[in-house]
Tab-separated table of C-alpha atoms in Angstrom:
chain	number	residue	atom	x	y	z
F	245	MET	CA	0.000	0.000	0.000
F	246	THR	CA	1.316	3.380	-0.928
F	247	ALA	CA	0.356	6.650	0.627
F	248	THR	CA	0.414	9.883	-1.309
F	249	ILE	CA	2.101	12.691	0.537
F	250	GLU	CA	1.336	16.117	-0.847
F	251	THR	CA	4.046	18.638	-1.551
F	252	PRO	CA	4.339	20.986	1.436
F	253	ARG	CA	2.396	24.256	1.050
F	254	SER	CA	0.296	22.869	-1.822
F	255	PRO	CA	-3.313	24.150	-1.833
F	256	ARG	CA	-5.774	22.193	0.291
F	257	THR	CA	-7.740	19.767	-1.852
F	258	VAL	CA	-11.392	19.778	-0.777
F	259	GLN	CA	-14.228	18.271	-2.732
F	260	LYS	CA	-15.977	21.423	-3.848
F	261	SER	CA	-18.938	19.873	-5.617
F	262	ARG	CA	-20.155	17.993	-2.521
F	263	VAL	CA	-23.505	19.099	-1.126
F	264	ASN	CA	-23.332	20.474	2.409
F	265	PHE	CA	-26.062	18.326	3.990
F	266	GLU	CA	-25.744	19.892	7.427
F	267	LYS	CA	-26.341	23.357	5.935
F	268	TRP	CA	-29.436	22.150	4.088
F	269	GLY	CA	-30.644	20.390	7.242
F	270	TRP	CA	-30.294	23.680	9.124
F	271	ILE	CA	-32.223	25.540	6.407
F	272	TYR	CA	-34.862	22.782	6.286
F	273	MET	CA	-35.589	23.072	10.033
F	274	ARG	CA	-36.362	26.786	9.643
F	275	ALA	CA	-38.265	26.578	6.343
F	276	SER	CA	-40.407	23.599	7.416
F	277	GLY	CA	-40.854	25.148	10.879
F	278	VAL	CA	-42.614	28.228	9.491
F	279	VAL	CA	-44.950	26.093	7.333
F	280	LEU	CA	-45.607	23.671	10.222
F	281	VAL	CA	-46.729	26.491	12.517
F	282	VAL	CA	-49.552	27.242	10.051
F	283	LEU	CA	-50.373	23.576	9.271
F	284	ILE	CA	-50.365	22.376	12.901
F	285	PHE	CA	-52.247	25.355	14.342
F	286	GLY	CA	-54.893	24.813	11.626
F	287	HIS	CA	-54.946	21.056	12.369
F	288	LEU	CA	-55.337	21.659	16.116
F	289	PHE	CA	-58.075	24.251	15.613
F	290	VAL	CA	-60.186	22.057	13.339
F	291	ASN	CA	-59.712	18.879	15.434
F	292	LEU	CA	-59.616	20.113	19.048
F	293	VAL	CA	-61.189	23.596	19.249
F	294	ALA	CA	-63.952	23.840	16.628
F	295	GLY	CA	-67.329	22.230	17.307
F	296	VAL	CA	-67.261	19.730	20.177
F	297	GLY	CA	-63.471	19.266	19.997
F	298	VAL	CA	-61.846	15.856	20.363
F	299	LYS	CA	-65.216	14.151	21.035
F	300	ALA	CA	-66.252	14.778	17.399
F	301	ILE	CA	-63.364	12.681	16.080
F	302	ASP	CA	-64.351	9.226	14.799
F	303	PHE	CA	-64.171	7.314	11.532
F	304	GLY	CA	-66.996	9.398	10.036
F	305	PHE	CA	-65.194	12.677	10.901
F	306	VAL	CA	-61.809	11.573	9.526
F	307	GLY	CA	-63.423	9.879	6.511
F	308	GLY	CA	-65.290	13.079	5.693
F	309	LYS	CA	-62.055	15.092	5.920
F	310	LEU	CA	-59.805	12.665	4.026
F	311	SER	CA	-62.255	12.334	1.121
F	312	GLN	CA	-61.537	15.982	0.241
F	313	PRO	CA	-58.394	16.826	-1.794
F	314	PHE	CA	-57.812	19.925	0.385
F	315	TRP	CA	-57.339	17.869	3.574
F	316	GLN	CA	-55.474	15.113	1.711
F	317	ILE	CA	-52.828	17.639	0.651
F	318	TRP	CA	-52.875	19.361	4.077
F	319	ASP	CA	-52.319	16.036	5.886
F	320	THR	CA	-49.677	14.835	3.401
F	321	LEU	CA	-47.681	18.032	3.883
F	322	LEU	CA	-48.150	17.719	7.642
F	323	LEU	CA	-46.924	14.103	7.593
F	324	TRP	CA	-43.809	14.689	5.490
F	325	LEU	CA	-42.739	18.046	6.897
F	326	ALA	CA	-43.385	17.156	10.554
F	327	LEU	CA	-41.815	13.697	10.533
F	328	ILE	CA	-38.659	14.833	8.721
F	329	HIS	CA	-38.452	17.911	11.005
F	330	GLY	CA	-38.887	15.724	14.088
F	331	SER	CA	-36.461	13.021	12.979
F	332	ASN	CA	-33.794	15.565	12.092
F	333	GLY	CA	-34.290	17.235	15.471
F	334	MET	CA	-33.926	13.864	17.221
F	335	ARG	CA	-30.774	13.223	15.160
F	336	THR	CA	-29.335	16.490	16.481
F	337	ILE	CA	-30.092	15.396	20.046
F	338	VAL	CA	-28.666	11.883	19.479
F	339	ASN	CA	-25.466	13.390	18.036
F	340	ASP	CA	-25.230	15.669	21.094
F	341	TYR	CA	-25.608	13.006	23.775
F	342	ALA	CA	-24.689	9.576	22.335
F	343	SER	CA	-20.915	9.682	22.640
F	344	ASN	CA	-20.452	5.984	21.823
F	345	PRO	CA	-20.155	5.745	18.007
F	346	VAL	CA	-21.925	2.367	17.867
F	347	VAL	CA	-24.875	3.532	19.980
F	348	ARG	CA	-25.057	6.740	17.947
F	349	ARG	CA	-25.153	4.784	14.711
F	350	ILE	CA	-27.856	2.402	15.964
F	351	LEU	CA	-30.048	5.290	17.160
F	352	ASN	CA	-29.641	7.275	13.932
F	353	VAL	CA	-30.398	4.245	11.757
F	354	ALA	CA	-33.488	3.546	13.913
F	355	LEU	CA	-34.618	7.164	13.443
F	356	LEU	CA	-34.156	6.958	9.673
F	357	ALA	CA	-35.939	3.601	9.455
F	358	SER	CA	-38.940	4.728	11.534
F	359	ALA	CA	-39.244	7.979	9.582
F	360	VAL	CA	-39.152	6.252	6.174
F	361	LEU	CA	-41.562	3.544	7.322
F	362	LEU	CA	-44.109	5.949	8.816
F	363	ILE	CA	-43.952	8.363	5.864
F	364	LEU	CA	-44.643	5.481	3.469
F	365	LEU	CA	-47.399	4.083	5.693
F	366	GLY	CA	-49.062	7.466	6.195
F	367	THR	CA	-48.925	8.439	2.509
F	368	LEU	CA	-50.313	5.041	1.516
F	369	VAL	CA	-53.180	5.417	4.023
F	370	ILE	CA	-54.092	8.935	2.819
F	371	TYR	CA	-54.270	7.934	-0.870
F	372	THR	CA	-55.610	4.347	-0.706
F	373	PHE	CA	-58.140	5.019	2.035
F	374	ASP	CA	-61.823	4.244	1.328
F	375	PRO	CA	-64.185	6.493	3.337
F	376	CYS	CA	-67.114	4.139	2.584
F	377	PRO	CA	-65.844	0.548	3.057
F	378	ALA	CA	-68.419	-2.028	1.981
F	379	GLY	CA	-69.981	-4.137	4.711
F	380	SER	CA	-69.362	-1.642	7.522
F	381	PRO	CA	-72.190	-0.532	9.832
F	382	ALA	CA	-73.868	2.467	8.178
F	383	GLU	CA	-73.904	4.577	11.359
F	384	LEU	CA	-70.090	4.567	11.506
F	385	LEU	CA	-69.646	5.999	7.990
F	386	PRO	CA	-69.376	9.656	6.910
F	387	SER	CA	-72.543	11.281	5.561
F	388	LEU	CA	-71.206	11.380	1.987
F	389	CYS	CA	-71.415	7.567	1.659
F	390	LYS	CA	-74.088	6.027	-0.576
F	391	ASN	CA	-74.091	2.782	1.441
F	392	ARG	CA	-75.003	4.733	4.573
Z	152	MET	CA	1.077	59.344	10.142
Z	153	SER	CA	1.320	63.041	11.074
Z	154	GLU	CA	1.957	64.099	14.640
Z	155	LYS	CA	-1.373	65.902	14.817
Z	156	SER	CA	-3.582	62.929	14.008
Z	157	ALA	CA	-1.592	60.661	16.300
Z	158	GLY	CA	-2.137	63.189	19.089
Z	159	ALA	CA	-5.868	63.173	18.423
Z	160	LEU	CA	-5.970	59.407	18.736
Z	161	ALA	CA	-4.063	59.457	21.984
Z	162	ALA	CA	-6.220	62.184	23.543
Z	163	PRO	CA	-8.446	60.997	26.405
Z	164	LEU	CA	-12.038	60.323	25.391
Z	165	PRO	CA	-14.565	62.991	26.449
Z	166	ASP	CA	-16.338	62.011	29.645
Z	167	LYS	CA	-19.750	63.214	28.449
Z	168	GLN	CA	-19.781	60.925	25.431
Z	169	PHE	CA	-18.426	57.861	27.227
Z	170	PRO	CA	-19.213	58.182	30.943
Z	171	THR	CA	-17.699	55.613	33.245
Z	172	PRO	CA	-20.414	52.939	33.738
Z	173	LYS	CA	-21.543	52.427	37.300
Z	174	ILE	CA	-21.586	48.736	38.156
Z	175	SER	CA	-22.996	47.717	41.506
Z	176	ALA	CA	-22.042	44.435	43.082
Z	177	PRO	CA	-24.638	41.729	42.355
Z	178	ARG	CA	-26.682	40.568	45.301
Z	179	MET	CA	-26.453	36.972	44.075
Z	180	PRO	CA	-23.948	35.215	41.825
Z	181	ARG	CA	-25.186	35.937	38.297
Z	182	GLY	CA	-23.527	33.038	36.423
Z	183	THR	CA	-22.850	33.870	32.790
Z	184	LEU	CA	-24.756	35.676	30.049
Z	185	TYR	CA	-26.131	32.304	28.926
Z	186	ARG	CA	-26.247	29.904	31.850
Z	187	GLY	CA	-29.399	30.103	33.934
Z	188	ARG	CA	-30.801	32.892	31.756
Z	189	GLU	CA	-33.578	33.068	29.141
Z	190	GLY	CA	-31.249	31.752	26.417
Z	191	MET	CA	-30.531	28.529	28.287
Z	192	TRP	CA	-34.095	27.857	29.401
Z	193	SER	CA	-35.529	28.452	25.924
Z	194	TRP	CA	-33.011	25.886	24.597
Z	195	VAL	CA	-33.886	23.353	27.325
Z	196	LEU	CA	-37.637	23.792	26.807
Z	197	HIS	CA	-37.264	23.595	23.008
Z	198	ARG	CA	-35.500	20.224	23.349
Z	199	ILE	CA	-37.907	18.735	25.901
Z	200	THR	CA	-41.031	19.847	23.989
Z	201	GLY	CA	-39.462	18.690	20.693
Z	202	VAL	CA	-38.792	15.150	21.981
Z	203	ALA	CA	-42.286	14.904	23.497
Z	204	ILE	CA	-43.956	16.039	20.256
Z	205	PHE	CA	-41.808	13.602	18.220
Z	206	PHE	CA	-42.923	10.573	20.222
Z	207	PHE	CA	-46.557	11.673	20.075
Z	208	LEU	CA	-46.212	12.075	16.292
Z	209	LEU	CA	-45.033	8.451	15.934
Z	210	VAL	CA	-48.089	7.185	17.850
Z	211	HIS	CA	-50.443	9.624	16.100
Z	212	ILE	CA	-49.469	8.418	12.611
Z	213	LEU	CA	-50.027	4.805	13.695
Z	214	ASP	CA	-53.435	5.465	15.284
Z	215	THR	CA	-54.647	7.490	12.289
Z	216	SER	CA	-53.477	4.702	9.957
Z	217	LEU	CA	-56.189	2.502	11.500
Z	218	VAL	CA	-58.753	4.273	9.256
Z	219	ARG	CA	-57.326	2.056	6.497
Z	220	LEU	CA	-58.126	-1.086	8.540
Z	221	SER	CA	-61.765	-0.658	9.609
Z	222	PRO	CA	-64.114	1.956	11.109
Z	223	GLU	CA	-64.471	-0.217	14.236
Z	224	ALA	CA	-60.696	-0.454	14.837
Z	225	TYR	CA	-60.204	3.300	14.392
Z	226	ASN	CA	-63.141	4.235	16.642
Z	227	ALA	CA	-62.014	1.834	19.381
Z	228	VAL	CA	-58.548	3.424	19.548
Z	229	ILE	CA	-59.621	7.049	19.059
Z	230	ASP	CA	-62.171	6.695	21.888
Z	231	GLN	CA	-59.156	6.409	24.215
Z	232	TYR	CA	-58.262	10.018	23.284
Z	233	LYS	CA	-61.623	11.181	24.678
Z	234	THR	CA	-61.001	10.034	28.284
Z	235	PRO	CA	-60.244	12.669	30.967
Z	236	ILE	CA	-56.610	11.537	31.392
Z	237	MET	CA	-55.884	11.703	27.662
Z	238	GLY	CA	-57.781	14.997	27.487
Z	239	LEU	CA	-55.321	16.455	30.000
Z	240	GLY	CA	-52.497	14.874	27.994
Z	241	GLU	CA	-53.791	16.660	24.887
Z	242	ALA	CA	-53.728	19.937	26.817
Z	243	GLY	CA	-50.076	19.255	27.692
Z	244	LEU	CA	-49.338	18.357	24.076
Z	245	VAL	CA	-50.906	21.582	22.794
Z	246	ALA	CA	-48.942	23.541	25.418
Z	247	ALA	CA	-45.717	21.869	24.216
Z	248	ILE	CA	-46.517	22.479	20.520
Z	249	GLY	CA	-47.439	26.116	21.240
Z	250	PHE	CA	-44.143	26.803	23.008
Z	251	HIS	CA	-42.068	24.921	20.414
Z	252	ALA	CA	-43.767	26.830	17.565
Z	253	LEU	CA	-43.389	30.296	19.109
Z	254	ASN	CA	-39.830	29.720	20.325
Z	255	GLY	CA	-39.021	28.276	16.867
Z	256	LEU	CA	-40.166	31.540	15.277
Z	257	ARG	CA	-37.944	33.360	17.800
Z	258	ILE	CA	-34.964	31.197	16.723
Z	259	ILE	CA	-35.639	32.064	13.060
Z	260	LEU	CA	-35.725	35.776	13.947
Z	261	ILE	CA	-32.453	35.447	15.902
Z	262	ASP	CA	-30.840	33.803	12.840
Z	263	PHE	CA	-32.175	36.014	10.060
Z	264	TRP	CA	-33.246	39.372	11.568
Z	265	SER	CA	-30.353	41.833	11.690
Z	266	VAL	CA	-31.056	42.814	15.326
Z	267	GLY	CA	-32.446	39.400	16.325
Z	268	THR	CA	-29.616	38.473	18.706
Z	269	LYS	CA	-29.885	41.864	20.395
Z	270	HIS	CA	-33.558	41.310	21.216
Z	271	GLN	CA	-33.427	37.538	21.875
Z	272	ARG	CA	-34.245	37.934	25.581
Z	273	LEU	CA	-37.211	40.218	24.932
Z	274	MET	CA	-38.417	37.880	22.176
Z	275	PHE	CA	-38.344	34.972	24.663
Z	276	TRP	CA	-40.721	36.821	26.966
Z	277	ILE	CA	-42.913	37.854	24.011
Z	278	ALA	CA	-43.087	34.160	22.992
Z	279	VAL	CA	-44.032	33.225	26.582
Z	280	GLY	CA	-46.674	35.988	26.605
Z	281	VAL	CA	-48.247	34.944	23.285
Z	282	TRP	CA	-48.129	31.312	24.482
Z	283	ALA	CA	-49.992	32.284	27.683
Z	284	VAL	CA	-52.664	34.089	25.639
Z	285	LEU	CA	-53.109	31.100	23.293
Z	286	MET	CA	-53.323	28.692	26.236
Z	287	ALA	CA	-55.841	30.978	27.987
Z	288	GLY	CA	-57.996	30.628	24.881
Z	289	PHE	CA	-57.465	26.889	24.417
Z	290	LEU	CA	-57.478	25.455	27.960
Z	291	PRO	CA	-61.035	26.416	29.025
Z	292	ARG	CA	-62.331	25.154	25.665
Z	293	GLN	CA	-60.478	21.830	26.029
Z	294	LEU	CA	-61.578	21.348	29.668
Z	295	MET	CA	-65.155	22.126	28.600
Z	296	HIS	CA	-64.912	19.500	25.865
Z	297	ILE	CA	-63.502	16.813	28.186
Z	298	PHE	CA	-65.484	17.433	31.368
Z	299	GLY	CA	-68.516	19.251	29.937
Z	300	GLY	CA	-70.434	15.998	29.479
Z	301	ALA	CA	-72.118	14.597	26.360
């Protein structure tokens, strides 16, 4: 094995074309944060404050919401932006406190895996969800259903 | 450099423009600019609320995914959110989200607003004030919904 030793005082060779992921992560936290304030405050108002609050939430309520493109897009944005924001924040905390490289690696891989899995699951649920499943008791279904 | 300009530089500063600051001895040890002050506590609270919201988010995506399974499964799980204990938990969750959101906006202002760092302490108290107003609006409504019957 041979090692290349640079001539003294030669210019530092850094890969210039590499993307600075930490910089983009930093920017992402702020950009997504602003959008999330609007999305989450809207989400909380509609689900917890308006009407009878949390007691209104059941399959009929969610089915009625998720059958509209407006709430589909709202919830998709919420899912992606919030979970990536949260996972990246947890990664920051893991990197701060997990001093053992093996533990750090395990925790970060677990964060990545859970984020990818839940984003896929959530997106699949939003777009393959049937608000009027056949054979379900009519009183549990949203009012838009024909089989109600 | 001419002798005249060098003399001007060396001349003592006028007392009116730069009066000697009067510093009284602190009654208690004050620590540092950061430790134990608004800056540190906003950081601590941002972390704690962030971790709490993250773990709720994991559970919340899973429980909402039950709509794909069956109306009965979703209703059975979501009914647990309507109990008094979970209702109080929701109040805590909203309190955590409210602080994290407002302090997050403060962090953005510190980073991007030219005088953000100068006003960071004031902005912390503004965030706490706005949070208190939001919670004063939300809490009675939430308690009404949980304990109001029906």
